[in-house]
mmCIF file of C-alpha atoms in Angstrom:
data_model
loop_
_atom_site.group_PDB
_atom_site.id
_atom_site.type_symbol
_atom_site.label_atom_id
_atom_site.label_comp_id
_atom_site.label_asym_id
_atom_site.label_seq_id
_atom_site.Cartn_x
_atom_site.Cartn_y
_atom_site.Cartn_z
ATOM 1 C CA UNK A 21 113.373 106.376 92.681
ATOM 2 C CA UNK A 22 112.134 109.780 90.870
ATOM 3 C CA UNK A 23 112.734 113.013 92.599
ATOM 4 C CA UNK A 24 110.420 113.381 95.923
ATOM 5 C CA UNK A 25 107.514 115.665 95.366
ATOM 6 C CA UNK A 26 107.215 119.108 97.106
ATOM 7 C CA UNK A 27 104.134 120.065 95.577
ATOM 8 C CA UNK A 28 101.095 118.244 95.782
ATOM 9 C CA UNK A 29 100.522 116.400 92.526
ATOM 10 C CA UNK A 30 96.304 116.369 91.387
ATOM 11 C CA UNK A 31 95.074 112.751 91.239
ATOM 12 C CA UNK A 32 91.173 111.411 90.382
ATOM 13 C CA UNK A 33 89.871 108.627 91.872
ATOM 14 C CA UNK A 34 89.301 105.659 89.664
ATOM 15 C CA UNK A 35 87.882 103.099 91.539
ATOM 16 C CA UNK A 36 86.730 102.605 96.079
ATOM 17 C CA UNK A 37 86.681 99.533 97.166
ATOM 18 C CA UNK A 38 85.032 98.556 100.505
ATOM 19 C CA UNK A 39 87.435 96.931 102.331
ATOM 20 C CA UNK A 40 86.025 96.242 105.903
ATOM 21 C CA UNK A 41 83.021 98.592 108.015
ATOM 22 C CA UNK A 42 84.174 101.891 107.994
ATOM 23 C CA UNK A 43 87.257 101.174 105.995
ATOM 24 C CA UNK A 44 87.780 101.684 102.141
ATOM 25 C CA UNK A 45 90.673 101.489 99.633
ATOM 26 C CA UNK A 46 90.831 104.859 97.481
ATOM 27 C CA UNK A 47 92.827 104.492 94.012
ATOM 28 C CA UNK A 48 94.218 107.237 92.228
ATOM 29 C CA UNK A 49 94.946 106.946 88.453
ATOM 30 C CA UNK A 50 98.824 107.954 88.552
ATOM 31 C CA UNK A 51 101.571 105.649 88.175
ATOM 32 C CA UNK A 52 103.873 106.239 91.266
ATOM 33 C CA UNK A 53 107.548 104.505 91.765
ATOM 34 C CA UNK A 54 106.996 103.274 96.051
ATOM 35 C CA UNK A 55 108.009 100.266 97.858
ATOM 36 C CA UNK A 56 106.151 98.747 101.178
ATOM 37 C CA UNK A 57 106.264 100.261 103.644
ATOM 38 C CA UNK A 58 106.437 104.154 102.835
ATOM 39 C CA UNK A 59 103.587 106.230 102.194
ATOM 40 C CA UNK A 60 102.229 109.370 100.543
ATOM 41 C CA UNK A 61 101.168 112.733 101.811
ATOM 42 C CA UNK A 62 97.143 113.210 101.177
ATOM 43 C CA UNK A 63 95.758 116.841 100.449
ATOM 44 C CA UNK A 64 92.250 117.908 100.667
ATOM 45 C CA UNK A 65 91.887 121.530 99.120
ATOM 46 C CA UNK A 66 90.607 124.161 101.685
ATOM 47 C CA UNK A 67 90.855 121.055 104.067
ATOM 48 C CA UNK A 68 94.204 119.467 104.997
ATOM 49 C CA UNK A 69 97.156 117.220 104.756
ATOM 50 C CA UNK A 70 97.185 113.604 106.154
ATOM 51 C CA UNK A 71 99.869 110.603 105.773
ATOM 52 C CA UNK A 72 98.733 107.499 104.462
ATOM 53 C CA UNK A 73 100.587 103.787 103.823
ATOM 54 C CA UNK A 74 100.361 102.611 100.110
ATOM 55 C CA UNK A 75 98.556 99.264 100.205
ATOM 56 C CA UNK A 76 98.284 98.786 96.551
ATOM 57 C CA UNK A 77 100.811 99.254 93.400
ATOM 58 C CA UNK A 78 99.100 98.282 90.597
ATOM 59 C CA UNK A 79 100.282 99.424 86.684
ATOM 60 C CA UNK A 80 98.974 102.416 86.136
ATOM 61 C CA UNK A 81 97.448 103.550 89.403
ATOM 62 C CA UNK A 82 97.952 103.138 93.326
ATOM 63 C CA UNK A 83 95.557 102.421 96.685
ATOM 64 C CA UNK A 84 95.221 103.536 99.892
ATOM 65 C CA UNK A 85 93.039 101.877 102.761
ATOM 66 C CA UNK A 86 91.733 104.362 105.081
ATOM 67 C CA UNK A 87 89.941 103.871 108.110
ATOM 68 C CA UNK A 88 87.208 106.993 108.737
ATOM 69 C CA UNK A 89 87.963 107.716 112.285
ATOM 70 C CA UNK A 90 88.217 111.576 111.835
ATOM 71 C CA UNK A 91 87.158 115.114 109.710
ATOM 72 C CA UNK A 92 89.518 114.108 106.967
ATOM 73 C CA UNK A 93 89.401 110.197 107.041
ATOM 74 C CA UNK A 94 85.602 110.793 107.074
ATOM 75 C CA UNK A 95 85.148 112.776 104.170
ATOM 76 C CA UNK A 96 88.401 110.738 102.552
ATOM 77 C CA UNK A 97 85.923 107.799 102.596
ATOM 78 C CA UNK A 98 82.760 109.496 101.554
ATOM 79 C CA UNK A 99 84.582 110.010 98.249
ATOM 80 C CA UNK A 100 83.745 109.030 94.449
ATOM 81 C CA UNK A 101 85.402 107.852 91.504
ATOM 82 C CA UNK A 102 86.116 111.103 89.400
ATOM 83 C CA UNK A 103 87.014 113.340 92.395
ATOM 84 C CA UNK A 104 90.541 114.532 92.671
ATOM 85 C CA UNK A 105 92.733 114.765 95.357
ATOM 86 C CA UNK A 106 96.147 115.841 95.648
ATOM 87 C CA UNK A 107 99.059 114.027 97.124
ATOM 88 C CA UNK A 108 102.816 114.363 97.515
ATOM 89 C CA UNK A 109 105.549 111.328 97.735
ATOM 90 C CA UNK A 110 106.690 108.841 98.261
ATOM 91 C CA UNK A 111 108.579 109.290 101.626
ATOM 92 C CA UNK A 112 109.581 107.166 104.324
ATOM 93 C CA UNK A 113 111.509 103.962 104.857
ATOM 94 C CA UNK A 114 110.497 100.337 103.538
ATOM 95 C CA UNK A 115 110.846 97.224 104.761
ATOM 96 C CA UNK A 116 113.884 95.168 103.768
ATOM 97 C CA UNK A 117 113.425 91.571 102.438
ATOM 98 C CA UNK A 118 116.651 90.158 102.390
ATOM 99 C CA UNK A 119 118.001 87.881 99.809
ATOM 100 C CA UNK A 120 118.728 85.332 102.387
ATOM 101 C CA UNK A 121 115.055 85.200 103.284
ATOM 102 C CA UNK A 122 113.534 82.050 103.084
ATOM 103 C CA UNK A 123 110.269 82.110 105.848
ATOM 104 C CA UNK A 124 108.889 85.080 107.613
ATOM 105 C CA UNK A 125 105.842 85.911 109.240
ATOM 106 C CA UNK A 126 103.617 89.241 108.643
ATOM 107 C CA UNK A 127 101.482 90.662 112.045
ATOM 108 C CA UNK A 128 99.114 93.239 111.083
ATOM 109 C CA UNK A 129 96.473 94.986 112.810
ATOM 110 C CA UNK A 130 93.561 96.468 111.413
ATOM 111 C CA UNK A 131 94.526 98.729 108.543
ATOM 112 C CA UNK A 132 97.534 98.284 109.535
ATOM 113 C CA UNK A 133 97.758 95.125 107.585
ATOM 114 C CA UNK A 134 97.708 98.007 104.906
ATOM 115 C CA UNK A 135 101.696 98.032 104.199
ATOM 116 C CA UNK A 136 102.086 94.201 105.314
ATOM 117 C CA UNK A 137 99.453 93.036 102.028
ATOM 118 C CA UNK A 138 101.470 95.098 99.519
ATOM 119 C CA UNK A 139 104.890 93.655 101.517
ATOM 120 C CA UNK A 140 103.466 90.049 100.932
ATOM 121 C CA UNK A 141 102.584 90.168 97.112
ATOM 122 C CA UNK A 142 106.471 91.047 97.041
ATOM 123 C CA UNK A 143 107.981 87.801 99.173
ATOM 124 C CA UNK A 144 105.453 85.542 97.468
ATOM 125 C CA UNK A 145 107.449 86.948 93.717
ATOM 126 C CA UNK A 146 110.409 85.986 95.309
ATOM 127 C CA UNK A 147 109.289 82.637 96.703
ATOM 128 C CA UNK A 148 109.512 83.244 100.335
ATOM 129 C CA UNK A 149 107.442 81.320 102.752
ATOM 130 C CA UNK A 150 105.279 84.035 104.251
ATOM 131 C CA UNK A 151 102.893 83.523 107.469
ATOM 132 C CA UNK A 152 100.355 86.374 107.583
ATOM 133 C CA UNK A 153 98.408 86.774 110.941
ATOM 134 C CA UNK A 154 95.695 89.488 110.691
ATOM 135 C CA UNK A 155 93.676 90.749 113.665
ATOM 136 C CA UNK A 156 91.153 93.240 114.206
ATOM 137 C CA UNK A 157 88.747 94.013 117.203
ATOM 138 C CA UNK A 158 85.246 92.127 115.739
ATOM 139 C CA UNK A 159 84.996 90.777 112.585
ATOM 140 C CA UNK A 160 83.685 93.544 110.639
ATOM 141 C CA UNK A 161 86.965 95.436 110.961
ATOM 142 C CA UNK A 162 88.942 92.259 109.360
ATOM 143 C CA UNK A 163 90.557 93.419 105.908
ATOM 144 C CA UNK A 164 92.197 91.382 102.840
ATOM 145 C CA UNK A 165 90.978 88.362 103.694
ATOM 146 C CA UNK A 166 90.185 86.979 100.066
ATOM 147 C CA UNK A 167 93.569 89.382 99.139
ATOM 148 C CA UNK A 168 95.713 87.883 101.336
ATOM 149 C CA UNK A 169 94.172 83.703 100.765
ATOM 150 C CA UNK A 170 94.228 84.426 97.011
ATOM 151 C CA UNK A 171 98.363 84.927 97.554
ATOM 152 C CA UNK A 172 99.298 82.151 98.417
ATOM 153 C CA UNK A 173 100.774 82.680 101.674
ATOM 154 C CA UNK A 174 101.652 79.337 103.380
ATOM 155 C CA UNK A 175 99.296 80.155 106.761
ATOM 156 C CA UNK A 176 96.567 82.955 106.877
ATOM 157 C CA UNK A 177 95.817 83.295 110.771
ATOM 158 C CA UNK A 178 92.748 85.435 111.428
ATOM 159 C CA UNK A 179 92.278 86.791 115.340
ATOM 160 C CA UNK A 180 89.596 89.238 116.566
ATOM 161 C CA UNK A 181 89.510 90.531 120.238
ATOM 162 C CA UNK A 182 86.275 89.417 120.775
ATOM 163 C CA UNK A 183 86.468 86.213 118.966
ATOM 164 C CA UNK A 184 83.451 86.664 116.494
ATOM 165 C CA UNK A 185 85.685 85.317 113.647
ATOM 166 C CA UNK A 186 88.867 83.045 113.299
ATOM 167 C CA UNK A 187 91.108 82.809 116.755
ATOM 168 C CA UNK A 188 90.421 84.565 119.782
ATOM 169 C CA UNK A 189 92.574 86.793 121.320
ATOM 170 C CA UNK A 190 96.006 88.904 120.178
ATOM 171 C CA UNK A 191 98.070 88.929 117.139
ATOM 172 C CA UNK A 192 101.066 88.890 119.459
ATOM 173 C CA UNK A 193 99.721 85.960 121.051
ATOM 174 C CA UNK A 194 99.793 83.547 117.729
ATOM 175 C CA UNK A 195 103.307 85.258 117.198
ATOM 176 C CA UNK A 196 104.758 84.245 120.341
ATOM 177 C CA UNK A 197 103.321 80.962 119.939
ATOM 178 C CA UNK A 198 104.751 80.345 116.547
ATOM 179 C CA UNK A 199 108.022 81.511 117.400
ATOM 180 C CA UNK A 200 108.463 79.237 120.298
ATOM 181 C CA UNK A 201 107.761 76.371 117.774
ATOM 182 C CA UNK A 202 109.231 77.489 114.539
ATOM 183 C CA UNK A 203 112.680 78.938 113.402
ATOM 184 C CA UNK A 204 111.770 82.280 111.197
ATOM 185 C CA UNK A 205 114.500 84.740 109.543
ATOM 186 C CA UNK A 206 112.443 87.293 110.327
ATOM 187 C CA UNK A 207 109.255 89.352 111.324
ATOM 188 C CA UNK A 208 107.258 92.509 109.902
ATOM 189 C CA UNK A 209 104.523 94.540 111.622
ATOM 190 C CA UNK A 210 102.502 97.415 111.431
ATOM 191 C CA UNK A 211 99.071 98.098 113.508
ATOM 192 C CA UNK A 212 98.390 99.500 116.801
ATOM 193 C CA UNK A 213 101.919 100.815 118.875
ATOM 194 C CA UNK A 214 100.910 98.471 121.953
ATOM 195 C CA UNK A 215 100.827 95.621 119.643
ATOM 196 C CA UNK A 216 104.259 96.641 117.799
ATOM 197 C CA UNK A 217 105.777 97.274 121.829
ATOM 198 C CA UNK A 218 104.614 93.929 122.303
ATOM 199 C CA UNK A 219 105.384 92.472 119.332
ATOM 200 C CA UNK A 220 109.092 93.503 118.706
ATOM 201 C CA UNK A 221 110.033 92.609 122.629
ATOM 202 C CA UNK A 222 109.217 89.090 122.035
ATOM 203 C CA UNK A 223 111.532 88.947 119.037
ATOM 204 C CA UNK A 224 114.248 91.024 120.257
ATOM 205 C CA UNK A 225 114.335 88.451 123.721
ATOM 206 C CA UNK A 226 114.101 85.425 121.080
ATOM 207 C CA UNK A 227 116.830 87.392 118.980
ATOM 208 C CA UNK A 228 114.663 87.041 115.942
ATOM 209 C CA UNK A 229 115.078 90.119 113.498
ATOM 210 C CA UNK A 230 112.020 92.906 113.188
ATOM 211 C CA UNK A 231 111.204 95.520 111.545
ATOM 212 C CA UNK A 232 107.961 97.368 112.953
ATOM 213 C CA UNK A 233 106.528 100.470 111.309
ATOM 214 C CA UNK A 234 105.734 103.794 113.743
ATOM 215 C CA UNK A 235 103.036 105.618 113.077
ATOM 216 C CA UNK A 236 102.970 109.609 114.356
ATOM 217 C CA UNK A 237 101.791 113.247 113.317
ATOM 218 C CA UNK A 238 103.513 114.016 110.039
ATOM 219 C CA UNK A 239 103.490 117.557 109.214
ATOM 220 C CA UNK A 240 105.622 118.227 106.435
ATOM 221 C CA UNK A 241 106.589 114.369 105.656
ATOM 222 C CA UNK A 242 110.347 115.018 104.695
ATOM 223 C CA UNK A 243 111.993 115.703 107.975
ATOM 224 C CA UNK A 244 112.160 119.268 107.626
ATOM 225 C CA UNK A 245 109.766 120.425 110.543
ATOM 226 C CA UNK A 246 110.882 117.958 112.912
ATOM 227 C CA UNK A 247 107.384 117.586 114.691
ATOM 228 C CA UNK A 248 107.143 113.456 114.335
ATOM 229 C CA UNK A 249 110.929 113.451 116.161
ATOM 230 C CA UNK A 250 110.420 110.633 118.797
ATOM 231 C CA UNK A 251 111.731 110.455 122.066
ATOM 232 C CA UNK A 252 115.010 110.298 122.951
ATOM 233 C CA UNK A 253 116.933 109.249 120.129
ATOM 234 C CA UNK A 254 115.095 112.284 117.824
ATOM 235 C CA UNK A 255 114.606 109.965 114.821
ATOM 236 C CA UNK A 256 112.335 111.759 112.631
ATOM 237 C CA UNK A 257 110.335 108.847 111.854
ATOM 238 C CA UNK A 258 109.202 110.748 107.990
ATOM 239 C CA UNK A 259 112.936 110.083 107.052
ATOM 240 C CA UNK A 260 114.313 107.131 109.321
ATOM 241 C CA UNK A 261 111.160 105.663 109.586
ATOM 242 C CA UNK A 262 108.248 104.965 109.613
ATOM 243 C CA UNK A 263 109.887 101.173 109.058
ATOM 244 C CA UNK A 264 112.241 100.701 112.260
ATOM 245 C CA UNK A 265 114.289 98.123 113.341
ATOM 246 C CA UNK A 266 113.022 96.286 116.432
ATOM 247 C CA UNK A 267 116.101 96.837 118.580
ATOM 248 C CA UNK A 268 115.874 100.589 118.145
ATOM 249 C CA UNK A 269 112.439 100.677 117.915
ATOM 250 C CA UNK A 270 113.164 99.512 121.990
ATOM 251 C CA UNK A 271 115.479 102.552 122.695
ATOM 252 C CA UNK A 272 112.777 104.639 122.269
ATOM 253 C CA UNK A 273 111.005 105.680 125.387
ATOM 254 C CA UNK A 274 107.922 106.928 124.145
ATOM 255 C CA UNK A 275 107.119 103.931 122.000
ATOM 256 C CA UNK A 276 104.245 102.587 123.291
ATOM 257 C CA UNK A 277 103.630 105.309 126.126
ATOM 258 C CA UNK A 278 102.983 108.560 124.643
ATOM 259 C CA UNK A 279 102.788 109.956 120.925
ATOM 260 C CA UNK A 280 102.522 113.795 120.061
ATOM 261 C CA UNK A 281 99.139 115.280 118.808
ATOM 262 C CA UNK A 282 99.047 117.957 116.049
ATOM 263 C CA UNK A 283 99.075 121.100 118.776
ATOM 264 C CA UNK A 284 102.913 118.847 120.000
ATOM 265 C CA UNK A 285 100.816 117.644 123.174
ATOM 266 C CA UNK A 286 101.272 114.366 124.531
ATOM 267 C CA UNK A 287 98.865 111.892 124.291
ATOM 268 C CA UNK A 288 99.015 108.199 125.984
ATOM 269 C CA UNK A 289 99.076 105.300 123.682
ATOM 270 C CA UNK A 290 96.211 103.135 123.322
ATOM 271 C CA UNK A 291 95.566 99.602 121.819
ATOM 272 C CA UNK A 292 96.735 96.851 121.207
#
């Protein structure tokens, strides 16, 4: 992988795509050398600096879905082709599909499913059997449905919360069910920390591996500030994360209690 990026690098926007309400996919025309799972630092001149997962690698230009849920998101989304933004990466950890994979199963949760899409393209080249369960909270915050069908995946299970399209109910819920029924190597997630708590609990009791990825305040994104160090192990999940192994993922007592805000208050964790 090319030398990590201090400075933020200028980008323009080539294309948005409307991914879901309130959620788009920004491209940027550089080519950048990432794997699923990590992410890049986004900078808005005279504005600020936010993380964000890659969801797309294509040849000469990458994506990022973005839900606009704040300042920066917000004007992130209200964005056009030809505008430039600047970014820095990659950084982070990405999930590891082992050679010895042969079926899996994917759990995202709203743009969570972000990481998961770009993780899937990659099993499906090497001819893994991949289950993808994607849930949202109504049906007009489901994302990559067409993306995820037109891959081939062996099962596409769609859940909202409030059961206005495909299953009803929890992610975790078709998980659980689906590993009390079928052997699987292994499981990836990313989405909302109360589904990831739940989530990786159930596989470490049914000793299936996991990888879940955290999601906190980055400041810096390259562990040298220490503000995203989690509780009470100190993993600075920029650098050993955000992709975590389930088991340690469980040491961690603030995973799925508390997270830190920008001012290093604590803040309960919602969702799920």
């Amino acid at each position: 992988m090319k030398t990590k990026l201090e400075k933020p690098q200028m980008a323009k926007i080539t294309k948005v795509v409307d991914e879901a309400d309130g959620i788009k996919s920004i491209f940027l025309g550089r080519q950048i050398e990432a794997k699923p799972g990590q992410f890049v630092m986004l900078w808005i001149p005279r504005m600020d600096e936010k993380p964000f997962a890659i969801g797309y690698l294509e040849e000469d230009s990458f994506g990022l879905t973005i839900a606009a849920v704040g300042p920066f998101s917000n004007r992130l989304c209200s964005m056009q082709p030809g505008q430039e933004i600047g970014f820095r990466g990659p950084y982070g950890t990405s999930y590891n599909l082992d050679e010895d994979l042969e079926k899996i199963v994917m759990v995202g949760g709203g743009y969570g499913a972000a990481s998961l899409a770009l993780l899937a393209e990659e099993a499906m080249k090497k001819e893994i059997d991949v289950i993808f369960i994607n849930g949202a909270r109504t049906k007009q915050k489901l994302i990559y449905e067409s993306r995820i069908k037109n891959l081939g995946v062996s099962r596409f299970i769609m859940t909202t919360d409030d059961g206005s399209y495909g299953m009803k109910g929890r992610t975790t819920d078709v998980l659980e069910e689906i590993l009390n029924k079928e052997k699987l190597d292994k499981v990836f997630a990313c989405g909302p920390e109360m589904m990831l708590k739940k989530g990786a609990g159930i596989c470490v009791e049914k000793n299936v591996e996991c990888e879940v990825s955290i999601e906190r305040y980055f400041k810096c994104g390259f562990g040298l500030c220490g503000h995203c160090c989690i509780d009470p192990l100190g993993i600075r999940v920029c650098v050993e994360g955000p992709v975590t192994d389930a088991k340690i993922a469980q040491q961690l007592t603030e995973f799925g209690n508390y997270h830190r805000l920008k001012s290093s208050r604590k803040e309960k964790v919602y969702g799920g």
